[in-house]
mmCIF file of C-alpha atoms in Angstrom:
data_model
loop_
_atom_site.group_PDB
_atom_site.id
_atom_site.type_symbol
_atom_site.label_atom_id
_atom_site.label_comp_id
_atom_site.label_asym_id
_atom_site.label_seq_id
_atom_site.Cartn_x
_atom_site.Cartn_y
_atom_site.Cartn_z
ATOM 1 C CA MET A 1 -25.612 -23.041 50.400
ATOM 2 C CA THR A 2 -27.854 -19.962 50.458
ATOM 3 C CA HIS A 3 -29.423 -18.366 47.419
ATOM 4 C CA ALA A 4 -27.001 -15.435 47.749
ATOM 5 C CA ASP A 5 -24.005 -17.808 47.631
ATOM 6 C CA THR A 6 -25.405 -19.426 44.485
ATOM 7 C CA VAL A 7 -25.747 -16.019 42.769
ATOM 8 C CA ILE A 8 -22.160 -15.035 43.713
ATOM 9 C CA ASP A 9 -20.745 -18.360 42.458
ATOM 10 C CA GLN A 10 -22.585 -17.965 39.138
ATOM 11 C CA ALA A 11 -21.277 -14.410 38.731
ATOM 12 C CA LEU A 12 -17.704 -15.573 39.331
ATOM 13 C CA LYS A 13 -18.119 -18.325 36.736
ATOM 14 C CA ASP A 14 -19.504 -15.829 34.172
ATOM 15 C CA ASN A 15 -16.606 -13.451 34.829
ATOM 16 C CA ALA A 16 -14.078 -16.268 34.398
ATOM 17 C CA SER A 17 -15.645 -17.240 31.072
ATOM 18 C CA ASP A 18 -15.231 -13.643 29.874
ATOM 19 C CA THR A 19 -11.493 -13.577 30.612
ATOM 20 C CA THR A 20 -10.560 -17.011 29.251
ATOM 21 C CA GLU A 21 -10.852 -18.887 25.992
ATOM 22 C CA ARG A 22 -10.329 -22.536 25.291
ATOM 23 C CA VAL A 23 -7.590 -23.470 22.861
ATOM 24 C CA ALA A 24 -7.092 -27.196 22.167
ATOM 25 C CA GLY A 25 -9.189 -27.937 25.216
ATOM 26 C CA ARG A 26 -7.055 -25.783 27.516
ATOM 27 C CA PRO A 27 -8.099 -22.390 28.924
ATOM 28 C CA VAL A 28 -6.070 -19.394 27.706
ATOM 29 C CA PRO A 29 -6.529 -16.006 29.386
ATOM 30 C CA VAL A 30 -7.776 -13.281 27.022
ATOM 31 C CA ARG A 31 -5.296 -10.842 28.548
ATOM 32 C CA ARG A 32 -2.390 -13.101 27.585
ATOM 33 C CA LYS A 33 -3.741 -13.377 24.052
ATOM 34 C CA ARG A 34 -4.051 -9.607 23.737
ATOM 35 C CA PHE A 35 -0.531 -9.153 25.081
ATOM 36 C CA GLY A 36 0.747 -11.568 22.443
ATOM 37 C CA LEU A 37 -1.021 -9.632 19.703
ATOM 38 C CA ARG A 38 0.530 -6.385 20.959
ATOM 39 C CA VAL A 39 3.993 -7.960 20.884
ATOM 40 C CA VAL A 40 3.457 -9.112 17.295
ATOM 41 C CA LEU A 41 2.157 -5.680 16.272
ATOM 42 C CA VAL A 42 5.128 -3.897 17.855
ATOM 43 C CA ALA A 43 7.515 -6.336 16.158
ATOM 44 C CA VAL A 44 5.915 -5.749 12.748
ATOM 45 C CA VAL A 45 5.969 -1.949 13.148
ATOM 46 C CA THR A 46 9.585 -2.056 14.330
ATOM 47 C CA ALA A 47 10.580 -4.195 11.343
ATOM 48 C CA LEU A 48 8.839 -1.796 8.941
ATOM 49 C CA VAL A 49 10.502 1.247 10.496
ATOM 50 C CA ALA A 50 13.907 -0.437 10.470
ATOM 51 C CA GLY A 51 13.430 -1.534 6.866
ATOM 52 C CA THR A 52 12.375 1.954 5.782
ATOM 53 C CA PHE A 53 15.323 3.555 7.554
ATOM 54 C CA GLY A 54 17.664 1.021 5.998
ATOM 55 C CA GLN A 55 16.353 1.758 2.505
ATOM 56 C CA PHE A 56 16.687 5.495 3.122
ATOM 57 C CA ALA A 57 20.247 5.074 4.379
ATOM 58 C CA LEU A 58 21.109 3.084 1.244
ATOM 59 C CA PHE A 59 19.469 5.777 -0.913
ATOM 60 C CA ALA A 60 21.509 8.508 0.805
ATOM 61 C CA HIS A 61 24.722 6.478 0.558
ATOM 62 C CA LYS A 62 24.287 5.978 -3.185
ATOM 63 C CA ILE A 63 23.797 9.704 -3.651
ATOM 64 C CA ALA A 64 26.810 10.576 -1.497
ATOM 65 C CA THR A 65 29.056 8.137 -3.373
ATOM 66 C CA ALA A 66 27.812 8.895 -6.887
ATOM 67 C CA THR A 67 30.582 9.510 -9.395
ATOM 68 C CA VAL A 68 30.814 11.547 -12.553
ATOM 69 C CA PRO A 69 31.153 9.363 -15.665
ATOM 70 C CA THR A 70 34.432 9.897 -17.503
ATOM 71 C CA ALA A 71 34.724 10.226 -21.260
ATOM 72 C CA SER A 72 31.066 9.396 -21.791
ATOM 73 C CA ASN A 73 29.384 10.644 -24.958
ATOM 74 C CA ALA A 74 25.754 10.534 -26.041
ATOM 75 C CA ASP A 75 23.507 11.653 -28.870
ATOM 76 C CA ALA A 76 22.352 14.612 -26.784
ATOM 77 C CA ILE A 77 22.381 16.183 -23.326
ATOM 78 C CA VAL A 78 19.396 17.110 -21.175
ATOM 79 C CA VAL A 79 19.720 19.232 -18.057
ATOM 80 C CA LEU A 80 16.892 19.796 -15.585
ATOM 81 C CA THR A 81 16.876 23.320 -14.220
ATOM 82 C CA GLY A 82 17.038 23.969 -10.501
ATOM 83 C CA GLY A 83 20.364 25.739 -10.074
ATOM 84 C CA HIS A 84 23.024 27.542 -12.093
ATOM 85 C CA ALA A 85 25.547 24.780 -11.482
ATOM 86 C CA ARG A 86 23.424 22.238 -13.353
ATOM 87 C CA VAL A 87 23.080 24.349 -16.485
ATOM 88 C CA SER A 88 26.714 25.477 -16.391
ATOM 89 C CA GLU A 89 27.887 21.865 -16.243
ATOM 90 C CA ALA A 90 25.616 20.846 -19.111
ATOM 91 C CA VAL A 91 26.841 23.710 -21.285
ATOM 92 C CA ARG A 92 30.431 22.780 -20.487
ATOM 93 C CA LEU A 93 29.774 19.189 -21.578
ATOM 94 C CA LEU A 94 28.302 20.494 -24.835
ATOM 95 C CA GLU A 95 31.365 22.684 -25.405
ATOM 96 C CA GLU A 96 33.600 19.681 -24.786
ATOM 97 C CA GLY A 97 31.836 17.809 -27.566
ATOM 98 C CA ARG A 98 30.188 15.172 -25.349
ATOM 99 C CA ALA A 99 27.091 15.601 -27.541
ATOM 100 C CA ASN A 100 25.935 17.745 -30.443
ATOM 101 C CA ARG A 101 22.716 19.034 -28.914
ATOM 102 C CA LEU A 102 21.461 20.183 -25.522
ATOM 103 C CA LEU A 103 17.989 20.540 -24.037
ATOM 104 C CA ILE A 104 17.582 22.826 -21.031
ATOM 105 C CA SER A 105 14.296 21.681 -19.518
ATOM 106 C CA GLY A 106 12.230 23.858 -17.198
ATOM 107 C CA VAL A 107 13.454 27.295 -18.300
ATOM 108 C CA HIS A 108 11.465 30.252 -16.973
ATOM 109 C CA PRO A 109 9.324 31.785 -19.764
ATOM 110 C CA GLY A 110 10.995 35.161 -19.308
ATOM 111 C CA THR A 111 14.587 33.917 -19.445
ATOM 112 C CA THR A 112 16.466 34.606 -22.681
ATOM 113 C CA ARG A 113 19.326 32.713 -24.277
ATOM 114 C CA GLU A 114 21.600 35.668 -23.660
ATOM 115 C CA GLN A 115 20.799 35.592 -19.937
ATOM 116 C CA LEU A 116 21.493 31.858 -19.774
ATOM 117 C CA ALA A 117 24.803 32.290 -21.572
ATOM 118 C CA LYS A 118 25.804 35.038 -19.153
ATOM 119 C CA VAL A 119 24.843 33.034 -16.067
ATOM 120 C CA THR A 120 26.711 29.943 -17.258
ATOM 121 C CA ALA A 121 29.746 31.956 -18.386
ATOM 122 C CA SER A 122 29.484 30.122 -21.678
ATOM 123 C CA SER A 123 31.904 30.928 -24.497
ATOM 124 C CA MET A 124 29.171 30.099 -26.996
ATOM 125 C CA PRO A 125 25.888 32.038 -27.454
ATOM 126 C CA LEU A 126 23.630 28.998 -26.941
ATOM 127 C CA LYS A 127 22.519 28.978 -30.554
ATOM 128 C CA LYS A 128 19.220 27.436 -31.569
ATOM 129 C CA SER A 129 21.120 25.008 -33.766
ATOM 130 C CA SER A 130 22.673 23.349 -30.719
ATOM 131 C CA VAL A 131 20.612 24.354 -27.670
ATOM 132 C CA ASP A 132 16.859 23.913 -27.200
ATOM 133 C CA LEU A 133 14.886 25.493 -24.372
ATOM 134 C CA ASP A 134 11.891 23.793 -22.778
ATOM 135 C CA ARG A 135 9.728 26.468 -21.142
ATOM 136 C CA VAL A 136 6.757 24.168 -20.416
ATOM 137 C CA ALA A 137 7.922 21.754 -17.687
ATOM 138 C CA LEU A 138 7.234 22.816 -14.099
ATOM 139 C CA ASN A 139 8.367 19.680 -12.272
ATOM 140 C CA THR A 140 10.412 16.517 -12.759
ATOM 141 C CA ALA A 141 7.554 14.498 -14.238
ATOM 142 C CA GLU A 142 6.924 17.218 -16.805
ATOM 143 C CA ASN A 143 10.679 17.432 -17.469
ATOM 144 C CA ALA A 144 10.514 13.762 -18.433
ATOM 145 C CA THR A 145 7.464 14.263 -20.656
ATOM 146 C CA GLU A 146 8.999 17.190 -22.534
ATOM 147 C CA THR A 147 12.365 15.450 -22.830
ATOM 148 C CA ALA A 148 10.721 12.319 -24.210
ATOM 149 C CA SER A 149 8.922 14.350 -26.877
ATOM 150 C CA TRP A 150 12.166 16.141 -27.795
ATOM 151 C CA ALA A 151 14.208 12.922 -27.934
ATOM 152 C CA ARG A 152 11.660 11.120 -30.133
ATOM 153 C CA LYS A 153 11.371 14.106 -32.459
ATOM 154 C CA ASN A 154 15.135 14.130 -32.993
ATOM 155 C CA GLY A 155 15.611 10.363 -32.993
ATOM 156 C CA PHE A 156 18.049 10.273 -30.069
ATOM 157 C CA SER A 157 18.897 6.859 -28.650
ATOM 158 C CA SER A 158 21.169 7.994 -25.799
ATOM 159 C CA LEU A 159 21.103 10.972 -23.432
ATOM 160 C CA LEU A 160 23.432 12.459 -20.865
ATOM 161 C CA LEU A 161 21.126 13.319 -17.954
ATOM 162 C CA VAL A 162 22.514 16.240 -15.961
ATOM 163 C CA THR A 163 21.023 17.288 -12.619
ATOM 164 C CA SER A 164 21.946 17.577 -8.941
ATOM 165 C CA ALA A 165 23.249 14.385 -7.346
ATOM 166 C CA TYR A 166 20.398 14.221 -4.816
ATOM 167 C CA HIS A 167 17.818 14.711 -7.593
ATOM 168 C CA LEU A 168 19.348 12.186 -9.983
ATOM 169 C CA PRO A 169 17.574 8.978 -8.769
ATOM 170 C CA ARG A 170 14.113 10.503 -9.185
ATOM 171 C CA ALA A 171 14.994 12.223 -12.456
ATOM 172 C CA ARG A 172 16.375 8.994 -13.858
ATOM 173 C CA ALA A 173 13.286 7.061 -12.766
ATOM 174 C CA GLU A 174 10.988 9.600 -14.437
ATOM 175 C CA LEU A 175 12.969 9.676 -17.693
ATOM 176 C CA SER A 176 13.350 5.890 -17.771
ATOM 177 C CA GLY A 177 9.580 5.600 -17.494
ATOM 178 C CA ALA A 178 9.032 8.107 -20.299
ATOM 179 C CA LEU A 179 11.891 6.817 -22.495
ATOM 180 C CA PRO A 180 12.301 3.095 -21.795
ATOM 181 C CA SER A 181 14.216 2.458 -25.024
ATOM 182 C CA VAL A 182 16.710 5.321 -24.624
ATOM 183 C CA ASP A 183 20.055 4.794 -22.921
ATOM 184 C CA LEU A 184 20.381 7.262 -20.028
ATOM 185 C CA ILE A 185 23.822 8.201 -18.736
ATOM 186 C CA ALA A 186 23.506 9.775 -15.301
ATOM 187 C CA TYR A 187 25.719 12.810 -14.708
ATOM 188 C CA PRO A 188 25.508 14.095 -11.117
ATOM 189 C CA VAL A 189 26.239 17.708 -10.228
ATOM 190 C CA PHE A 190 27.492 18.351 -6.688
ATOM 191 C CA SER A 191 26.794 21.553 -4.803
ATOM 192 C CA LYS A 192 29.576 22.898 -2.598
ATOM 193 C CA GLU A 193 26.995 24.021 -0.032
ATOM 194 C CA LEU A 194 25.485 20.547 0.297
ATOM 195 C CA LYS A 195 27.664 18.302 2.476
ATOM 196 C CA LEU A 196 26.807 14.870 1.162
ATOM 197 C CA ASP A 197 29.937 13.145 2.477
ATOM 198 C CA THR A 198 28.708 13.653 6.041
ATOM 199 C CA TRP A 199 24.976 13.797 5.345
ATOM 200 C CA TYR A 200 24.178 11.853 8.535
ATOM 201 C CA MET A 201 25.693 14.665 10.615
ATOM 202 C CA GLU A 202 23.937 17.521 8.835
ATOM 203 C CA PRO A 203 20.276 18.067 9.856
ATOM 204 C CA ALA A 204 19.536 20.229 6.803
ATOM 205 C CA THR A 205 21.005 17.636 4.445
ATOM 206 C CA ILE A 206 19.112 14.825 6.168
ATOM 207 C CA ARG A 207 15.829 16.717 5.733
ATOM 208 C CA LEU A 208 16.588 17.372 2.064
ATOM 209 C CA LEU A 209 17.422 13.728 1.402
ATOM 210 C CA MET A 210 14.352 12.503 3.293
ATOM 211 C CA ARG A 211 12.076 14.744 1.234
ATOM 212 C CA GLU A 212 13.744 13.575 -1.956
ATOM 213 C CA TYR A 213 13.473 9.937 -0.875
ATOM 214 C CA VAL A 214 9.718 10.261 -0.324
ATOM 215 C CA LYS A 215 9.322 11.957 -3.723
ATOM 216 C CA TYR A 216 11.406 9.209 -5.319
ATOM 217 C CA ILE A 217 9.284 6.426 -3.804
ATOM 218 C CA LEU A 218 6.047 8.143 -4.853
ATOM 219 C CA ALA A 219 7.402 8.626 -8.378
ATOM 220 C CA ARG A 220 8.349 4.959 -8.627
ATOM 221 C CA LEU A 221 4.896 3.906 -7.427
ATOM 222 C CA ARG A 222 3.164 6.197 -9.911
ATOM 223 C CA ILE A 223 5.327 4.974 -12.801
ATOM 224 C CA THR A 224 4.691 1.333 -11.817
ATOM 225 C CA VAL A 225 0.918 1.821 -11.615
ATOM 226 C CA LYS A 226 0.939 3.680 -14.928
ATOM 227 C CA GLY A 227 2.890 0.818 -16.508
ATOM 228 C CA VAL A 228 0.410 -1.768 -15.233
ATOM 229 C CA ARG A 229 -2.489 0.166 -16.708
#
């Protein structure tokens, strides 16, 4: 064997050692190992995506099949602003005697009681003795903070929570975190423009529900971390 042959043989041996590993005394190609790791990674990612989609689908289904509680009364009513239908429904519940007091949370600073009464077509003037206006809250978390302060001040132990059906899971999570000892009765309000029955066929509704689902998950995480602290 020439010196050149010896050099070539040594190079081949070095190359083979780079592409194989020994497992239990048997050589295993590195390429095969890497392929196996890729398969595991793809499987894990696929499972996570499928799990996330499944949880979102369940979230959307619960919203689409939510029902309005019948003959349910509480110490007070709280409605989170975000549409005329929400406030109108809350005022109607107050007029029906479902509770003796109402908090409208998230009212614009420039909005008057007279304007609210006109928009809701209320037969009552939204008197201060029965209707309180929260002009501080700018988002759902702040709605919960202001509602908690109002409920504690008045000694309420049960609340009718009125908001849009798609917003109800997050609103309930926020208020439950702020008022753990208060009984919350969820009262969903359904918009005629929002087709929840066939949400999976409506791109705009899917986008709305996906955004709300992400906000809901983030809210739950924040509330959980806050509780641990």
